[in-house]
Short mmCIF file of C-alpha atoms in Angstrom, two decimals:
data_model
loop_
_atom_site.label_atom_id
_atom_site.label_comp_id
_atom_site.label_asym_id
_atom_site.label_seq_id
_atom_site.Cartn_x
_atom_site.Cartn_y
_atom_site.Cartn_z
CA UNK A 453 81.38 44.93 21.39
CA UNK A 454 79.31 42.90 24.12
CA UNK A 455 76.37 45.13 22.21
CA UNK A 456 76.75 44.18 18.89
CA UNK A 457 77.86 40.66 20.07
CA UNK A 458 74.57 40.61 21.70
CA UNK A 459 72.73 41.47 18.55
CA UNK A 460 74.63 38.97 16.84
CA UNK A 461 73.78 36.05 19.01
CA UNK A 462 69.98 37.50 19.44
CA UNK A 463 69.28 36.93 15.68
CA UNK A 464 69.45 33.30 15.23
CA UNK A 465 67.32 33.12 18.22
CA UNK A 466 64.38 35.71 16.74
CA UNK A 467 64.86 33.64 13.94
CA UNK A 468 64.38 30.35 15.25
CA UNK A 469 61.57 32.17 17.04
CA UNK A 470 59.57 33.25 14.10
CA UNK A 471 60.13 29.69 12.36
CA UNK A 472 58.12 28.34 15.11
CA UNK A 473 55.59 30.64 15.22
CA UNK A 474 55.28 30.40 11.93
CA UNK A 475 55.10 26.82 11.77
CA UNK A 476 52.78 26.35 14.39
CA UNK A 477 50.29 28.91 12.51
CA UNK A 478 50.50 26.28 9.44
CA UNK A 479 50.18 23.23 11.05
CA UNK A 480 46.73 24.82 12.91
CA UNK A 481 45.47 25.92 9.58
CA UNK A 482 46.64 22.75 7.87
CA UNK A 483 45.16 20.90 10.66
CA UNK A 484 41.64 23.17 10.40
CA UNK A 485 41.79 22.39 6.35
CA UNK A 486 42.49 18.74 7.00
CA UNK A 487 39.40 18.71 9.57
CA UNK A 488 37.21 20.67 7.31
CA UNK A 489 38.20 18.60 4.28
CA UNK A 490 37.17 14.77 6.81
CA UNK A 491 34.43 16.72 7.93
CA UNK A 492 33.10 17.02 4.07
CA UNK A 493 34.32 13.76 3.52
CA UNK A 494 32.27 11.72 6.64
CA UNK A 495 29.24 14.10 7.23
CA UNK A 496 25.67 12.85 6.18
CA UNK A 497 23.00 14.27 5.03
CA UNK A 498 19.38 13.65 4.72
CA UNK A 499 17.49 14.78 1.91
CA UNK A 500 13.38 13.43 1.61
CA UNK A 501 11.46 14.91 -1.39
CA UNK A 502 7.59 13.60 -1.56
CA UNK A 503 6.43 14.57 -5.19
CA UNK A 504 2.43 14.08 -5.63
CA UNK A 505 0.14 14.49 -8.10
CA UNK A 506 -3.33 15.03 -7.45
CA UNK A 507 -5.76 14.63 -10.17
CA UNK A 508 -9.99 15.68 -9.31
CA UNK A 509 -12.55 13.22 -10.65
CA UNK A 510 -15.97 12.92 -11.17
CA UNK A 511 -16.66 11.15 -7.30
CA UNK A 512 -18.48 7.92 -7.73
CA UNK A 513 -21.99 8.08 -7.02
CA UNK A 514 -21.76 4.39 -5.65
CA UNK A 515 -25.30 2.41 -5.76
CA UNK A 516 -25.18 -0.60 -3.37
CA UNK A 517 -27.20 -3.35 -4.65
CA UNK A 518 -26.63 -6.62 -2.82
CA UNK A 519 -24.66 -7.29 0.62
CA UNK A 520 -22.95 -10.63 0.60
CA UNK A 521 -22.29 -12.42 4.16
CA UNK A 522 -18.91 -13.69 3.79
CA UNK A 523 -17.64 -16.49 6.29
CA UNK A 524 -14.56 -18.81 5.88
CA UNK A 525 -11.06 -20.45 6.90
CA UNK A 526 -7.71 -19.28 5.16
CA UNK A 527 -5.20 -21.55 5.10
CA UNK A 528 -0.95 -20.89 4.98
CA UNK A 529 1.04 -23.90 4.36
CA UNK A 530 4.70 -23.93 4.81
CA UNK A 531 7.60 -26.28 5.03
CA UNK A 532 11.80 -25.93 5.93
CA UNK A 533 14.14 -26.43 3.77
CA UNK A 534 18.09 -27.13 3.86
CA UNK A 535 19.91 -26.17 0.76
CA UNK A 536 16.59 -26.31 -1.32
CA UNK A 537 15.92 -29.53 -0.17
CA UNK A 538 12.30 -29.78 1.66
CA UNK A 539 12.86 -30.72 5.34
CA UNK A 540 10.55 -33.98 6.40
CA UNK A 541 8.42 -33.24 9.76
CA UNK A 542 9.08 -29.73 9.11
CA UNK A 543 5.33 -28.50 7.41
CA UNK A 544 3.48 -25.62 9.52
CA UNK A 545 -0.04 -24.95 8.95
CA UNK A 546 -1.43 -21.39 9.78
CA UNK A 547 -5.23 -20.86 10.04
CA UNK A 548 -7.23 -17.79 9.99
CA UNK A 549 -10.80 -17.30 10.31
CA UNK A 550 -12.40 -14.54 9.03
CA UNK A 551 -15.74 -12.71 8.03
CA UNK A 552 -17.10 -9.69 6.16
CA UNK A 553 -20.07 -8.28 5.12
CA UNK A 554 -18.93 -7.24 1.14
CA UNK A 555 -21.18 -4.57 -0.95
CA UNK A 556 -21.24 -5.36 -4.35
CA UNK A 557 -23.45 -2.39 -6.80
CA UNK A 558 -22.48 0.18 -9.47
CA UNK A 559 -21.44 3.67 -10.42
CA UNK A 560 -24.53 4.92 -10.54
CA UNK A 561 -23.18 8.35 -12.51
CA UNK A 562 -22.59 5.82 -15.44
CA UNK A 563 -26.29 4.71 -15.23
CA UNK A 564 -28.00 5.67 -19.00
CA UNK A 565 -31.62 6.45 -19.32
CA UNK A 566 -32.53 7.54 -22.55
CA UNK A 567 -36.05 7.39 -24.62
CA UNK A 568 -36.63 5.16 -27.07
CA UNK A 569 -39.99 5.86 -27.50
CA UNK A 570 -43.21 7.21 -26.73
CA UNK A 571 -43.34 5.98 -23.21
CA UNK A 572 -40.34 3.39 -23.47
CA UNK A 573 -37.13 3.95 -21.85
CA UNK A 574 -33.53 1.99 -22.46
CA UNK A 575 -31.54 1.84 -18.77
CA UNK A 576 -28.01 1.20 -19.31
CA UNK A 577 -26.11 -0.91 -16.19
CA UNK A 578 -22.50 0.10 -16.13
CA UNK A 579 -20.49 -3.28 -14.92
CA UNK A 580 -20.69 -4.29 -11.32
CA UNK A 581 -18.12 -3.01 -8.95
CA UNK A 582 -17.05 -4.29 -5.48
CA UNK A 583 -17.72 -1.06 -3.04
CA UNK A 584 -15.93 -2.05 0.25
CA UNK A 585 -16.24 -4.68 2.93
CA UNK A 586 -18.29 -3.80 6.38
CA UNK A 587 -17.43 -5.29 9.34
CA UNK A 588 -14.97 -7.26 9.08
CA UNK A 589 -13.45 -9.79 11.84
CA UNK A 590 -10.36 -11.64 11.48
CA UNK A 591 -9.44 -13.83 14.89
CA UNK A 592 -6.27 -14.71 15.88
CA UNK A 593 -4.29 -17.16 13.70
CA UNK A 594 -4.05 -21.16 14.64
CA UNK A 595 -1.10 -22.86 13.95
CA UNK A 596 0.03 -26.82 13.59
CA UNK A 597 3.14 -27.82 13.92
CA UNK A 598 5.23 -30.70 13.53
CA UNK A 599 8.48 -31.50 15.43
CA UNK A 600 10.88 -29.53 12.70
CA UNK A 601 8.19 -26.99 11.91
CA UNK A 602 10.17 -24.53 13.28
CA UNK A 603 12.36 -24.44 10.56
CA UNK A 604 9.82 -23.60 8.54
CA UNK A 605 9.13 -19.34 7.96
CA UNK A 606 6.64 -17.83 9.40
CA UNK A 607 3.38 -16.84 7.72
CA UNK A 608 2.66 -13.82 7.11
CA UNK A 609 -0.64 -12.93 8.55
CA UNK A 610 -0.58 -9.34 6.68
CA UNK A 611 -0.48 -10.66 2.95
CA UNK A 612 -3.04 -13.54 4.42
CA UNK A 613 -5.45 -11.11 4.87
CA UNK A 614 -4.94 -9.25 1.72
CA UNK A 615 -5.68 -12.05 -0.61
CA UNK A 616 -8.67 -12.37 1.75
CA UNK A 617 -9.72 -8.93 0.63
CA UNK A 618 -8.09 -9.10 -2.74
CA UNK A 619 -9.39 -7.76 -6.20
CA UNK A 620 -9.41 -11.41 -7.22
CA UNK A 621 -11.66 -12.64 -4.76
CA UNK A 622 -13.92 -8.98 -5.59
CA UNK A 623 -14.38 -10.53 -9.05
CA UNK A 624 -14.84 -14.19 -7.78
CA UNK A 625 -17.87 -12.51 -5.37
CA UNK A 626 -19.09 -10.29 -8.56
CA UNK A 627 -19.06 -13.44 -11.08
CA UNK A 628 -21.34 -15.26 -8.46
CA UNK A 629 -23.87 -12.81 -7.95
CA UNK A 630 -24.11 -11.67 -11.34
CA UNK A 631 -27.85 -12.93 -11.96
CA UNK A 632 -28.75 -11.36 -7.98
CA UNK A 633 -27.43 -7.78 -9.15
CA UNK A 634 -28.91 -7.35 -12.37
CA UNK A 635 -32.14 -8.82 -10.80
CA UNK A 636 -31.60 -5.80 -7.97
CA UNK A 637 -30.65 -3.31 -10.64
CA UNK A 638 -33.93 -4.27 -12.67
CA UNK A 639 -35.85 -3.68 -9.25
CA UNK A 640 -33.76 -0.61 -8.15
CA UNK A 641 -34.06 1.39 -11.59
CA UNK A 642 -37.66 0.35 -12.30
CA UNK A 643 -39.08 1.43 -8.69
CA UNK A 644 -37.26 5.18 -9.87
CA UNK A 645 -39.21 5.38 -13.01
CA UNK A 646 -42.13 3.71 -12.37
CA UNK A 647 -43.15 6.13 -9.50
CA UNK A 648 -43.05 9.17 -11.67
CA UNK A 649 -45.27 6.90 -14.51
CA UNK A 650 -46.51 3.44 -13.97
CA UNK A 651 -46.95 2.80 -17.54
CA UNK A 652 -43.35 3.46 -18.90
CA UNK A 653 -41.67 0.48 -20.31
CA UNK A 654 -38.06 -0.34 -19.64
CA UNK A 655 -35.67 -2.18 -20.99
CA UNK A 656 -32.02 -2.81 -19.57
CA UNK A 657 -28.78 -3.14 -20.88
CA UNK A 658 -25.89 -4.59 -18.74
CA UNK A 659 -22.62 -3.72 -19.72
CA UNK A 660 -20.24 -6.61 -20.57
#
């Protein structure tokens, strides 16, 4: 009787025993899922592509005809402002001096010679390119201020010195010289022809 009242009373207990085991086992695998499943949710990733094309061209075969000695003064004018409203005694003036040797010429692989003649030739001057700057020098920027001028942003020396250097100002340089480089070209093309036959004529055709 004490025996089987033994294995009576043991039961419940094994019981109660396995329930816990058993729960425990969940609640670490519910507890692994749960910290796999915020794991997925709050990792980060990184993921950089860099997609290029590369194309081959004919290189340039760049003809430099005229150097230009560039000197000047760029100026950055800025003022605060309070709910769009221009601040007074607020202006800042930046200054930056600068200078540059730029190279203005041509693609010479677009450079036409054909006959027209017995002893006449027809030269054909692509348009005029800028081909880079040499040397340049850009000193530290000046500034002026006024009493509120430093509410005013600052300048930004970087896009300064692009427009310095810009395509516009390329053109501006080209469109002054215009009469100098074909005068150059004229000089430059003639000198190649003339030393294989002094008695060629030329005649040139700018493009544009």
């Amino acid at each position: 009787m004490t025996f089987l009242k033994a294995r009576v009373l043991l039961w419940p207990l094994l019981l109660v025993i396995v329930l816990v085991v058993a729960g425990m086992g969940a609640g670490f695998a519910f507890g692994g899922l749960n910290a796999l499943a915020l794991g997925s949710l709050f990792t980060s990733s990184s993921n950089e592509r860099d997609s290029q094309v590369i194309k081959f061209d004919t290189p340039m075969q760049e003809v430099a005809l005229l150097s230009l000695h560039i000197e000047g003064i760029a100026r950055d004018e800025g003022k605060g402002e309070i709910l769009g409203f221009a601040v007074p005694a607020s202006e800042k003036t930046t200054l930056i001096q600068y200078k540059f040797d730029a190279k203005l010429g041509i693609d010479g692989s677009q450079v036409k010679i054909e006959p027209t003649g017995p002893g006449s030739f027809r030269v054909t001057i692509p348009e005029f390119i800028s081909i880079g700057f040499d040397d340049p020098v850009f000193e530290d920027p000046i500034e002026t201020n006024n009493v509120l001028s430093w509410l005013a942003p600052p300048a930004a020396q970087n896009r300064m010195i692009n427009n310095i250097l810009s395509d516009e100002n390329k053109q501006k340089y080209i469109t002054q010289s215009e009469a100098a480089l074909k005068a150059q070209a004229q000089v430059f093309y003639s000198g190649i022809i003339k030393s294989v036959d002094p008695t060629i004529t030329i005649d040139f055709e700018f493009a544009g």
